[in-house]
Amino acid sequence: QVQLVQSGAEVKKPGSSVKVSCKASGGTFSSYAISWVRQAPGQGLEWMGRIIPILGIANYAQKFQGRVTITADKSTSTAYMELSSLRSEDTAVYYCASHTPPDYWGQGTLVTVSS
Amino acid sequence: EIVLTQSPDFQSVTPKEKVTITCRASQSIGSSLHWYQQKPDQSPKLLIKYASQSISGVPSRFSGSGSGTDFTLTINSLEAEDAATYYCHQSSSLPTFGGGTKVEIK
């Protein structure tokens, strides 16, 4: 049984960056995909990108290309999602999720972008 | 990018009624279509994978069908606890989600 625990809520200024972590336990971290999905207030789910730690290769949704970086640290079984050039529209709950299709989900991290 | 279009956006249903939600893909995705349930302030929960494969622990009243571009999630004999928003999700290419269908209990 995989468990994913995410870092805590963040408040950021427009134009800054945020880095959210996702620590996995159970399973074999390196072998399954870790995806990042966000949900703006009252809106639907939006896939941002994913990484397969054993390959070290990340794929990103076109909308976020150039602004998001997903990495993984196999030594600590932790995945990271960094989003830069933040704007108010990036205010959302950010989820990490593992496997394909995503079967195990983190608890979500609220990122608020406000001046 | 593969666009997933769900219908309806909203459905108000009485208990024990049958619910059908459809998801149409902008191009063929084979069977790489999955269904999620999300309740308020909760993380999404996988209900059905690869169009019709059941998930351990998910009630048998949830079923899926379809292939190619047209898919259906069926909830037989709706229960009050099924009030939620349902999303389809494709993993054929770069993944995407449908817009969601909110199911309300009358």
JSON list of C-alpha atoms in Angstrom, two decimals:
[
{"chain": "A", "resi": 1, "resn": "GLN", "atom": "CA", "xyz": [0.00, 0.00, 0.00]},
{"chain": "A", "resi": 2, "resn": "VAL", "atom": "CA", "xyz": [1.55, 3.25, -1.15]},
{"chain": "A", "resi": 3, "resn": "GLN", "atom": "CA", "xyz": [1.13, 6.35, 0.98]},
{"chain": "A", "resi": 4, "resn": "LEU", "atom": "CA", "xyz": [1.92, 9.84, -0.30]},
{"chain": "A", "resi": 5, "resn": "VAL", "atom": "CA", "xyz": [2.40, 12.71, 2.14]},
{"chain": "A", "resi": 6, "resn": "GLN", "atom": "CA", "xyz": [2.68, 16.22, 0.75]},
{"chain": "A", "resi": 7, "resn": "SER", "atom": "CA", "xyz": [4.20, 19.37, 2.20]},
{"chain": "A", "resi": 8, "resn": "GLY", "atom": "CA", "xyz": [2.09, 22.03, 3.81]},
{"chain": "A", "resi": 9, "resn": "ALA", "atom": "CA", "xyz": [0.13, 24.98, 2.49]},
{"chain": "A", "resi": 10, "resn": "GLU", "atom": "CA", "xyz": [1.99, 27.88, 0.89]},
{"chain": "A", "resi": 11, "resn": "VAL", "atom": "CA", "xyz": [1.22, 31.55, 0.32]},
{"chain": "A", "resi": 12, "resn": "LYS", "atom": "CA", "xyz": [3.22, 33.13, -2.48]},
{"chain": "A", "resi": 13, "resn": "LYS", "atom": "CA", "xyz": [3.54, 36.50, -4.18]},
{"chain": "A", "resi": 14, "resn": "PRO", "atom": "CA", "xyz": [2.85, 36.88, -7.89]},
{"chain": "A", "resi": 15, "resn": "GLY", "atom": "CA", "xyz": [5.98, 36.27, -9.92]},
{"chain": "A", "resi": 16, "resn": "SER", "atom": "CA", "xyz": [7.59, 33.99, -7.35]},
{"chain": "A", "resi": 17, "resn": "SER", "atom": "CA", "xyz": [8.01, 30.21, -7.37]},
{"chain": "A", "resi": 18, "resn": "VAL", "atom": "CA", "xyz": [6.69, 27.40, -5.23]},
{"chain": "A", "resi": 19, "resn": "LYS", "atom": "CA", "xyz": [8.09, 23.92, -4.65]},
{"chain": "A", "resi": 20, "resn": "VAL", "atom": "CA", "xyz": [5.79, 21.21, -3.30]},
{"chain": "A", "resi": 21, "resn": "SER", "atom": "CA", "xyz": [7.09, 17.88, -2.06]},
{"chain": "A", "resi": 22, "resn": "CYS", "atom": "CA", "xyz": [5.50, 14.45, -2.05]},
{"chain": "A", "resi": 23, "resn": "LYS", "atom": "CA", "xyz": [7.07, 11.74, 0.10]},
{"chain": "A", "resi": 24, "resn": "ALA", "atom": "CA", "xyz": [6.17, 8.15, -0.72]},
{"chain": "A", "resi": 25, "resn": "SER", "atom": "CA", "xyz": [6.21, 5.11, 1.52]},
{"chain": "A", "resi": 26, "resn": "GLY", "atom": "CA", "xyz": [5.34, 1.53, 0.62]},
{"chain": "A", "resi": 27, "resn": "GLY", "atom": "CA", "xyz": [5.81, 0.08, -2.84]},
{"chain": "A", "resi": 28, "resn": "THR", "atom": "CA", "xyz": [8.90, 0.61, -4.97]},
{"chain": "A", "resi": 29, "resn": "PHE", "atom": "CA", "xyz": [9.23, 4.34, -5.47]},
{"chain": "A", "resi": 30, "resn": "SER", "atom": "CA", "xyz": [11.50, 4.24, -8.48]},
{"chain": "A", "resi": 31, "resn": "SER", "atom": "CA", "xyz": [9.31, 2.01, -10.62]},
{"chain": "A", "resi": 32, "resn": "TYR", "atom": "CA", "xyz": [6.00, 3.84, -10.76]},
{"chain": "A", "resi": 33, "resn": "ALA", "atom": "CA", "xyz": [4.99, 7.18, -12.22]},
{"chain": "A", "resi": 34, "resn": "ILE", "atom": "CA", "xyz": [4.33, 10.14, -9.98]},
{"chain": "A", "resi": 35, "resn": "SER", "atom": "CA", "xyz": [1.89, 12.62, -11.49]},
{"chain": "A", "resi": 36, "resn": "TRP", "atom": "CA", "xyz": [0.98, 16.13, -10.39]},
{"chain": "A", "resi": 37, "resn": "VAL", "atom": "CA", "xyz": [-2.62, 17.28, -10.73]},
{"chain": "A", "resi": 38, "resn": "ARG", "atom": "CA", "xyz": [-4.06, 20.59, -9.64]},
{"chain": "A", "resi": 39, "resn": "GLN", "atom": "CA", "xyz": [-7.55, 21.83, -8.85]},
{"chain": "A", "resi": 40, "resn": "ALA", "atom": "CA", "xyz": [-8.43, 25.50, -8.72]},
{"chain": "A", "resi": 41, "resn": "PRO", "atom": "CA", "xyz": [-11.21, 26.51, -6.32]},
{"chain": "A", "resi": 42, "resn": "GLY", "atom": "CA", "xyz": [-14.54, 25.13, -7.55]},
{"chain": "A", "resi": 43, "resn": "GLN", "atom": "CA", "xyz": [-12.93, 23.81, -10.74]},
{"chain": "A", "resi": 44, "resn": "GLY", "atom": "CA", "xyz": [-12.04, 20.43, -12.19]},
{"chain": "A", "resi": 45, "resn": "LEU", "atom": "CA", "xyz": [-8.87, 18.36, -12.18]},
{"chain": "A", "resi": 46, "resn": "GLU", "atom": "CA", "xyz": [-5.96, 19.45, -14.36]},
{"chain": "A", "resi": 47, "resn": "TRP", "atom": "CA", "xyz": [-3.01, 17.17, -15.15]},
{"chain": "A", "resi": 48, "resn": "MET", "atom": "CA", "xyz": [0.29, 19.03, -15.00]},
{"chain": "A", "resi": 49, "resn": "GLY", "atom": "CA", "xyz": [2.97, 16.42, -15.59]},
{"chain": "A", "resi": 50, "resn": "ARG", "atom": "CA", "xyz": [4.61, 13.25, -14.33]},
{"chain": "A", "resi": 51, "resn": "ILE", "atom": "CA", "xyz": [7.93, 11.57, -13.71]},
{"chain": "A", "resi": 52, "resn": "ILE", "atom": "CA", "xyz": [9.08, 7.97, -13.55]},
{"chain": "A", "resi": 53, "resn": "PRO", "atom": "CA", "xyz": [11.90, 8.12, -11.01]},
{"chain": "A", "resi": 54, "resn": "ILE", "atom": "CA", "xyz": [13.80, 5.12, -12.33]},
{"chain": "A", "resi": 55, "resn": "LEU", "atom": "CA", "xyz": [14.03, 6.80, -15.73]},
{"chain": "A", "resi": 56, "resn": "GLY", "atom": "CA", "xyz": [14.40, 10.31, -14.42]},
{"chain": "A", "resi": 57, "resn": "ILE", "atom": "CA", "xyz": [12.35, 11.57, -17.34]},
{"chain": "A", "resi": 58, "resn": "ALA", "atom": "CA", "xyz": [9.48, 14.00, -16.86]},
{"chain": "A", "resi": 59, "resn": "ASN", "atom": "CA", "xyz": [6.60, 14.83, -19.22]},
{"chain": "A", "resi": 60, "resn": "TYR", "atom": "CA", "xyz": [4.61, 18.03, -18.96]},
{"chain": "A", "resi": 61, "resn": "ALA", "atom": "CA", "xyz": [1.26, 19.26, -20.16]},
{"chain": "A", "resi": 62, "resn": "GLN", "atom": "CA", "xyz": [1.75, 21.81, -22.89]},
{"chain": "A", "resi": 63, "resn": "LYS", "atom": "CA", "xyz": [0.02, 24.47, -20.81]},
{"chain": "A", "resi": 64, "resn": "PHE", "atom": "CA", "xyz": [2.76, 24.29, -18.16]},
{"chain": "A", "resi": 65, "resn": "GLN", "atom": "CA", "xyz": [5.80, 23.71, -20.38]},
{"chain": "A", "resi": 66, "resn": "GLY", "atom": "CA", "xyz": [8.59, 26.04, -19.37]},
{"chain": "A", "resi": 67, "resn": "ARG", "atom": "CA", "xyz": [6.99, 26.93, -16.06]},
{"chain": "A", "resi": 68, "resn": "VAL", "atom": "CA", "xyz": [6.87, 23.62, -14.20]},
{"chain": "A", "resi": 69, "resn": "THR", "atom": "CA", "xyz": [9.68, 21.27, -13.20]},
{"chain": "A", "resi": 70, "resn": "ILE", "atom": "CA", "xyz": [9.04, 17.84, -11.73]},
{"chain": "A", "resi": 71, "resn": "THR", "atom": "CA", "xyz": [11.90, 15.98, -10.11]},
{"chain": "A", "resi": 72, "resn": "ALA", "atom": "CA", "xyz": [12.38, 12.91, -7.94]},
{"chain": "A", "resi": 73, "resn": "ASP", "atom": "CA", "xyz": [14.92, 11.97, -5.29]},
{"chain": "A", "resi": 74, "resn": "LYS", "atom": "CA", "xyz": [15.15, 8.18, -5.18]},
{"chain": "A", "resi": 75, "resn": "SER", "atom": "CA", "xyz": [17.26, 8.26, -2.01]},
{"chain": "A", "resi": 76, "resn": "THR", "atom": "CA", "xyz": [14.40, 9.80, -0.03]},
{"chain": "A", "resi": 77, "resn": "SER", "atom": "CA", "xyz": [11.45, 8.52, -2.11]},
{"chain": "A", "resi": 78, "resn": "THR", "atom": "CA", "xyz": [10.33, 12.09, -2.59]},
{"chain": "A", "resi": 79, "resn": "ALA", "atom": "CA", "xyz": [8.97, 13.80, -5.68]},
{"chain": "A", "resi": 80, "resn": "TYR", "atom": "CA", "xyz": [8.89, 17.54, -6.17]},
{"chain": "A", "resi": 81, "resn": "MET", "atom": "CA", "xyz": [6.88, 19.92, -8.30]},
{"chain": "A", "resi": 82, "resn": "GLU", "atom": "CA", "xyz": [8.17, 23.46, -8.79]},
{"chain": "A", "resi": 83, "resn": "LEU", "atom": "CA", "xyz": [6.00, 26.05, -10.49]},
{"chain": "A", "resi": 84, "resn": "SER", "atom": "CA", "xyz": [7.50, 29.41, -11.39]},
{"chain": "A", "resi": 85, "resn": "SER", "atom": "CA", "xyz": [6.23, 32.84, -12.45]},
{"chain": "A", "resi": 86, "resn": "LEU", "atom": "CA", "xyz": [3.20, 32.39, -10.24]},
{"chain": "A", "resi": 87, "resn": "ARG", "atom": "CA", "xyz": [0.03, 34.34, -10.93]},
{"chain": "A", "resi": 88, "resn": "SER", "atom": "CA", "xyz": [-3.30, 34.51, -9.15]},
{"chain": "A", "resi": 89, "resn": "GLU", "atom": "CA", "xyz": [-4.77, 31.87, -11.47]},
{"chain": "A", "resi": 90, "resn": "ASP", "atom": "CA", "xyz": [-2.30, 29.34, -10.03]},
{"chain": "A", "resi": 91, "resn": "THR", "atom": "CA", "xyz": [-4.13, 29.42, -6.72]},
{"chain": "A", "resi": 92, "resn": "ALA", "atom": "CA", "xyz": [-5.18, 25.79, -6.36]},
{"chain": "A", "resi": 93, "resn": "VAL", "atom": "CA", "xyz": [-4.83, 22.55, -4.47]},
{"chain": "A", "resi": 94, "resn": "TYR", "atom": "CA", "xyz": [-1.91, 20.60, -5.91]},
{"chain": "A", "resi": 95, "resn": "TYR", "atom": "CA", "xyz": [-1.99, 16.80, -5.68]},
{"chain": "A", "resi": 96, "resn": "CYS", "atom": "CA", "xyz": [0.64, 14.19, -6.29]},
{"chain": "A", "resi": 97, "resn": "ALA", "atom": "CA", "xyz": [-0.55, 10.74, -7.31]},
{"chain": "A", "resi": 98, "resn": "SER", "atom": "CA", "xyz": [1.23, 7.50, -8.08]},
{"chain": "A", "resi": 99, "resn": "HIS", "atom": "CA", "xyz": [0.90, 4.73, -10.69]},
{"chain": "A", "resi": 100, "resn": "THR", "atom": "CA", "xyz": [-0.82, 4.73, -14.05]},
{"chain": "A", "resi": 101, "resn": "PRO", "atom": "CA", "xyz": [-3.64, 5.41, -13.86]},
{"chain": "A", "resi": 102, "resn": "PRO", "atom": "CA", "xyz": [-3.08, 7.36, -10.64]},
{"chain": "A", "resi": 103, "resn": "ASP", "atom": "CA", "xyz": [-4.33, 5.09, -7.88]},
{"chain": "A", "resi": 104, "resn": "TYR", "atom": "CA", "xyz": [-2.77, 6.55, -4.74]},
{"chain": "A", "resi": 105, "resn": "TRP", "atom": "CA", "xyz": [-3.11, 10.22, -4.01]},
{"chain": "A", "resi": 106, "resn": "GLY", "atom": "CA", "xyz": [-1.54, 12.65, -1.60]},
{"chain": "A", "resi": 107, "resn": "GLN", "atom": "CA", "xyz": [-3.68, 14.79, 0.66]},
{"chain": "A", "resi": 108, "resn": "GLY", "atom": "CA", "xyz": [-3.22, 17.88, -1.48]},
{"chain": "A", "resi": 109, "resn": "THR", "atom": "CA", "xyz": [-1.33, 21.11, -0.89]},
{"chain": "A", "resi": 110, "resn": "LEU", "atom": "CA", "xyz": [-3.08, 24.46, -1.09]},
{"chain": "A", "resi": 111, "resn": "VAL", "atom": "CA", "xyz": [-1.01, 27.09, -2.86]},
{"chain": "A", "resi": 112, "resn": "THR", "atom": "CA", "xyz": [-2.38, 30.61, -2.62]},
{"chain": "A", "resi": 113, "resn": "VAL", "atom": "CA", "xyz": [-0.95, 33.29, -4.87]},
{"chain": "A", "resi": 114, "resn": "SER", "atom": "CA", "xyz": [-1.75, 36.75, -3.62]},
{"chain": "A", "resi": 115, "resn": "SER", "atom": "CA", "xyz": [-0.10, 40.13, -3.39]},
{"chain": "B", "resi": 1, "resn": "GLU", "atom": "CA", "xyz": [-3.71, 17.22, -26.63]},
{"chain": "B", "resi": 2, "resn": "ILE", "atom": "CA", "xyz": [-6.59, 14.79, -26.31]},
{"chain": "B", "resi": 3, "resn": "VAL", "atom": "CA", "xyz": [-9.74, 16.55, -25.13]},
{"chain": "B", "resi": 4, "resn": "LEU", "atom": "CA", "xyz": [-12.25, 14.61, -23.03]},
{"chain": "B", "resi": 5, "resn": "THR", "atom": "CA", "xyz": [-15.82, 15.88, -23.10]},
{"chain": "B", "resi": 6, "resn": "GLN", "atom": "CA", "xyz": [-18.12, 14.66, -20.35]},
{"chain": "B", "resi": 7, "resn": "SER", "atom": "CA", "xyz": [-21.89, 14.84, -20.28]},
{"chain": "B", "resi": 8, "resn": "PRO", "atom": "CA", "xyz": [-23.96, 15.86, -18.53]},
{"chain": "B", "resi": 9, "resn": "ASP", "atom": "CA", "xyz": [-22.24, 18.52, -16.43]},
{"chain": "B", "resi": 10, "resn": "PHE", "atom": "CA", "xyz": [-24.75, 18.03, -13.64]},
{"chain": "B", "resi": 11, "resn": "GLN", "atom": "CA", "xyz": [-27.30, 15.40, -12.73]},
{"chain": "B", "resi": 12, "resn": "SER", "atom": "CA", "xyz": [-29.85, 15.37, -9.91]},
{"chain": "B", "resi": 13, "resn": "VAL", "atom": "CA", "xyz": [-30.90, 11.82, -9.17]},
{"chain": "B", "resi": 14, "resn": "THR", "atom": "CA", "xyz": [-33.13, 10.01, -6.69]},
{"chain": "B", "resi": 15, "resn": "PRO", "atom": "CA", "xyz": [-31.74, 7.08, -4.67]},
{"chain": "B", "resi": 16, "resn": "LYS", "atom": "CA", "xyz": [-31.90, 3.69, -6.39]},
{"chain": "B", "resi": 17, "resn": "GLU", "atom": "CA", "xyz": [-32.02, 5.35, -9.78]},
{"chain": "B", "resi": 18, "resn": "LYS", "atom": "CA", "xyz": [-29.51, 4.41, -12.49]},
{"chain": "B", "resi": 19, "resn": "VAL", "atom": "CA", "xyz": [-26.92, 7.03, -13.47]},
{"chain": "B", "resi": 20, "resn": "THR", "atom": "CA", "xyz": [-25.11, 7.13, -16.81]},
{"chain": "B", "resi": 21, "resn": "ILE", "atom": "CA", "xyz": [-22.21, 9.49, -17.47]},
{"chain": "B", "resi": 22, "resn": "THR", "atom": "CA", "xyz": [-20.53, 9.66, -20.85]},
{"chain": "B", "resi": 23, "resn": "CYS", "atom": "CA", "xyz": [-17.04, 10.69, -21.84]},
{"chain": "B", "resi": 24, "resn": "ARG", "atom": "CA", "xyz": [-16.03, 11.35, -25.44]},
{"chain": "B", "resi": 25, "resn": "ALA", "atom": "CA", "xyz": [-12.41, 11.61, -26.52]},
{"chain": "B", "resi": 26, "resn": "SER", "atom": "CA", "xyz": [-11.28, 13.89, -29.35]},
{"chain": "B", "resi": 27, "resn": "GLN", "atom": "CA", "xyz": [-9.36, 10.96, -30.88]},
{"chain": "B", "resi": 28, "resn": "SER", "atom": "CA", "xyz": [-9.18, 7.23, -30.35]},
{"chain": "B", "resi": 29, "resn": "ILE", "atom": "CA", "xyz": [-7.60, 6.22, -27.05]},
{"chain": "B", "resi": 30, "resn": "GLY", "atom": "CA", "xyz": [-8.27, 2.49, -27.16]},
{"chain": "B", "resi": 31, "resn": "SER", "atom": "CA", "xyz": [-9.19, 1.45, -23.61]},
{"chain": "B", "resi": 32, "resn": "SER", "atom": "CA", "xyz": [-6.91, 3.92, -21.81]},
{"chain": "B", "resi": 33, "resn": "LEU", "atom": "CA", "xyz": [-9.80, 5.62, -20.07]},
{"chain": "B", "resi": 34, "resn": "HIS", "atom": "CA", "xyz": [-10.30, 5.70, -16.31]},
{"chain": "B", "resi": 35, "resn": "TRP", "atom": "CA", "xyz": [-12.99, 7.02, -13.97]},
{"chain": "B", "resi": 36, "resn": "TYR", "atom": "CA", "xyz": [-12.61, 8.86, -10.68]},
{"chain": "B", "resi": 37, "resn": "GLN", "atom": "CA", "xyz": [-14.96, 9.95, -7.92]},
{"chain": "B", "resi": 38, "resn": "GLN", "atom": "CA", "xyz": [-14.21, 13.06, -5.89]},
{"chain": "B", "resi": 39, "resn": "LYS", "atom": "CA", "xyz": [-16.15, 14.20, -2.86]},
{"chain": "B", "resi": 40, "resn": "PRO", "atom": "CA", "xyz": [-15.76, 17.71, -1.42]},
{"chain": "B", "resi": 41, "resn": "ASP", "atom": "CA", "xyz": [-12.43, 18.31, 0.30]},
{"chain": "B", "resi": 42, "resn": "GLN", "atom": "CA", "xyz": [-11.19, 14.83, -0.59]},
{"chain": "B", "resi": 43, "resn": "SER", "atom": "CA", "xyz": [-8.61, 13.51, -3.01]},
{"chain": "B", "resi": 44, "resn": "PRO", "atom": "CA", "xyz": [-9.95, 11.74, -6.10]},
{"chain": "B", "resi": 45, "resn": "LYS", "atom": "CA", "xyz": [-10.62, 8.02, -5.86]},
{"chain": "B", "resi": 46, "resn": "LEU", "atom": "CA", "xyz": [-10.11, 5.59, -8.74]},
{"chain": "B", "resi": 47, "resn": "LEU", "atom": "CA", "xyz": [-13.32, 3.74, -9.57]},
{"chain": "B", "resi": 48, "resn": "ILE", "atom": "CA", "xyz": [-12.71, 2.03, -12.91]},
{"chain": "B", "resi": 49, "resn": "LYS", "atom": "CA", "xyz": [-9.51, 1.60, -14.91]},
{"chain": "B", "resi": 50, "resn": "TYR", "atom": "CA", "xyz": [-8.95, 0.81, -18.58]},
{"chain": "B", "resi": 51, "resn": "ALA", "atom": "CA", "xyz": [-12.57, 1.47, -19.47]},
{"chain": "B", "resi": 52, "resn": "SER", "atom": "CA", "xyz": [-14.13, -1.50, -17.71]},
{"chain": "B", "resi": 53, "resn": "GLN", "atom": "CA", "xyz": [-11.75, -3.02, -15.17]},
{"chain": "B", "resi": 54, "resn": "SER", "atom": "CA", "xyz": [-13.06, -2.99, -11.64]},
{"chain": "B", "resi": 55, "resn": "ILE", "atom": "CA", "xyz": [-11.02, -1.76, -8.68]},
{"chain": "B", "resi": 56, "resn": "SER", "atom": "CA", "xyz": [-10.77, -3.70, -5.44]},
{"chain": "B", "resi": 57, "resn": "GLY", "atom": "CA", "xyz": [-12.98, -2.21, -2.75]},
{"chain": "B", "resi": 58, "resn": "VAL", "atom": "CA", "xyz": [-15.19, -0.24, -5.15]},
{"chain": "B", "resi": 59, "resn": "PRO", "atom": "CA", "xyz": [-18.88, -1.25, -4.93]},
{"chain": "B", "resi": 60, "resn": "SER", "atom": "CA", "xyz": [-20.10, -3.43, -7.77]},
{"chain": "B", "resi": 61, "resn": "ARG", "atom": "CA", "xyz": [-22.82, -0.91, -8.68]},
{"chain": "B", "resi": 62, "resn": "PHE", "atom": "CA", "xyz": [-20.07, 1.07, -10.48]},
{"chain": "B", "resi": 63, "resn": "SER", "atom": "CA", "xyz": [-19.23, -0.19, -13.96]},
{"chain": "B", "resi": 64, "resn": "GLY", "atom": "CA", "xyz": [-17.60, 1.13, -17.09]},
{"chain": "B", "resi": 65, "resn": "SER", "atom": "CA", "xyz": [-17.77, 0.39, -20.79]},
{"chain": "B", "resi": 66, "resn": "GLY", "atom": "CA", "xyz": [-16.58, 1.65, -24.12]},
{"chain": "B", "resi": 67, "resn": "SER", "atom": "CA", "xyz": [-13.50, 1.86, -26.30]},
{"chain": "B", "resi": 68, "resn": "GLY", "atom": "CA", "xyz": [-12.01, 4.12, -28.92]},
{"chain": "B", "resi": 69, "resn": "THR", "atom": "CA", "xyz": [-13.67, 7.50, -28.40]},
{"chain": "B", "resi": 70, "resn": "ASP", "atom": "CA", "xyz": [-16.87, 6.81, -26.48]},
{"chain": "B", "resi": 71, "resn": "PHE", "atom": "CA", "xyz": [-17.04, 5.67, -22.88]},
{"chain": "B", "resi": 72, "resn": "THR", "atom": "CA", "xyz": [-19.69, 5.30, -20.21]},
{"chain": "B", "resi": 73, "resn": "LEU", "atom": "CA", "xyz": [-19.69, 5.14, -16.42]},
{"chain": "B", "resi": 74, "resn": "THR", "atom": "CA", "xyz": [-22.81, 3.54, -14.99]},
{"chain": "B", "resi": 75, "resn": "ILE", "atom": "CA", "xyz": [-23.93, 3.65, -11.38]},
{"chain": "B", "resi": 76, "resn": "ASN", "atom": "CA", "xyz": [-26.65, 1.10, -10.80]},
{"chain": "B", "resi": 77, "resn": "SER", "atom": "CA", "xyz": [-29.05, 1.80, -7.94]},
{"chain": "B", "resi": 78, "resn": "LEU", "atom": "CA", "xyz": [-27.57, 5.07, -6.75]},
{"chain": "B", "resi": 79, "resn": "GLU", "atom": "CA", "xyz": [-26.95, 5.45, -3.04]},
{"chain": "B", "resi": 80, "resn": "ALA", "atom": "CA", "xyz": [-26.78, 8.67, -1.03]},
{"chain": "B", "resi": 81, "resn": "GLU", "atom": "CA", "xyz": [-23.02, 8.21, -0.51]},
{"chain": "B", "resi": 82, "resn": "ASP", "atom": "CA", "xyz": [-22.51, 8.41, -4.29]},
{"chain": "B", "resi": 83, "resn": "ALA", "atom": "CA", "xyz": [-23.11, 12.17, -4.29]},
{"chain": "B", "resi": 84, "resn": "ALA", "atom": "CA", "xyz": [-19.85, 13.43, -5.79]},
{"chain": "B", "resi": 85, "resn": "THR", "atom": "CA", "xyz": [-18.19, 14.75, -8.90]},
{"chain": "B", "resi": 86, "resn": "TYR", "atom": "CA", "xyz": [-17.04, 12.14, -11.41]},
{"chain": "B", "resi": 87, "resn": "TYR", "atom": "CA", "xyz": [-14.14, 12.61, -13.81]},
{"chain": "B", "resi": 88, "resn": "CYS", "atom": "CA", "xyz": [-12.88, 10.63, -16.75]},
{"chain": "B", "resi": 89, "resn": "HIS", "atom": "CA", "xyz": [-9.13, 10.55, -17.38]},
{"chain": "B", "resi": 90, "resn": "GLN", "atom": "CA", "xyz": [-7.11, 9.27, -20.32]},
{"chain": "B", "resi": 91, "resn": "SER", "atom": "CA", "xyz": [-3.58, 7.89, -20.25]},
{"chain": "B", "resi": 92, "resn": "SER", "atom": "CA", "xyz": [-3.21, 7.10, -23.95]},
{"chain": "B", "resi": 93, "resn": "SER", "atom": "CA", "xyz": [-0.87, 10.01, -24.57]},
{"chain": "B", "resi": 94, "resn": "LEU", "atom": "CA", "xyz": [-0.10, 13.00, -22.39]},
{"chain": "B", "resi": 95, "resn": "PRO", "atom": "CA", "xyz": [-2.86, 12.54, -19.81]},
{"chain": "B", "resi": 96, "resn": "THR", "atom": "CA", "xyz": [-5.89, 14.76, -19.54]},
{"chain": "B", "resi": 97, "resn": "PHE", "atom": "CA", "xyz": [-9.08, 14.88, -17.50]},
{"chain": "B", "resi": 98, "resn": "GLY", "atom": "CA", "xyz": [-12.65, 15.49, -18.51]},
{"chain": "B", "resi": 99, "resn": "GLY", "atom": "CA", "xyz": [-14.47, 18.48, -17.10]},
{"chain": "B", "resi": 100, "resn": "GLY", "atom": "CA", "xyz": [-16.40, 16.51, -14.50]},
{"chain": "B", "resi": 101, "resn": "THR", "atom": "CA", "xyz": [-20.01, 15.54, -13.82]},
{"chain": "B", "resi": 102, "resn": "LYS", "atom": "CA", "xyz": [-21.56, 16.53, -10.53]},
{"chain": "B", "resi": 103, "resn": "VAL", "atom": "CA", "xyz": [-24.12, 14.05, -9.22]},
{"chain": "B", "resi": 104, "resn": "GLU", "atom": "CA", "xyz": [-26.54, 15.35, -6.65]},
{"chain": "B", "resi": 105, "resn": "ILE", "atom": "CA", "xyz": [-29.02, 13.32, -4.65]},
{"chain": "B", "resi": 106, "resn": "LYS", "atom": "CA", "xyz": [-32.60, 14.58, -4.82]}
]
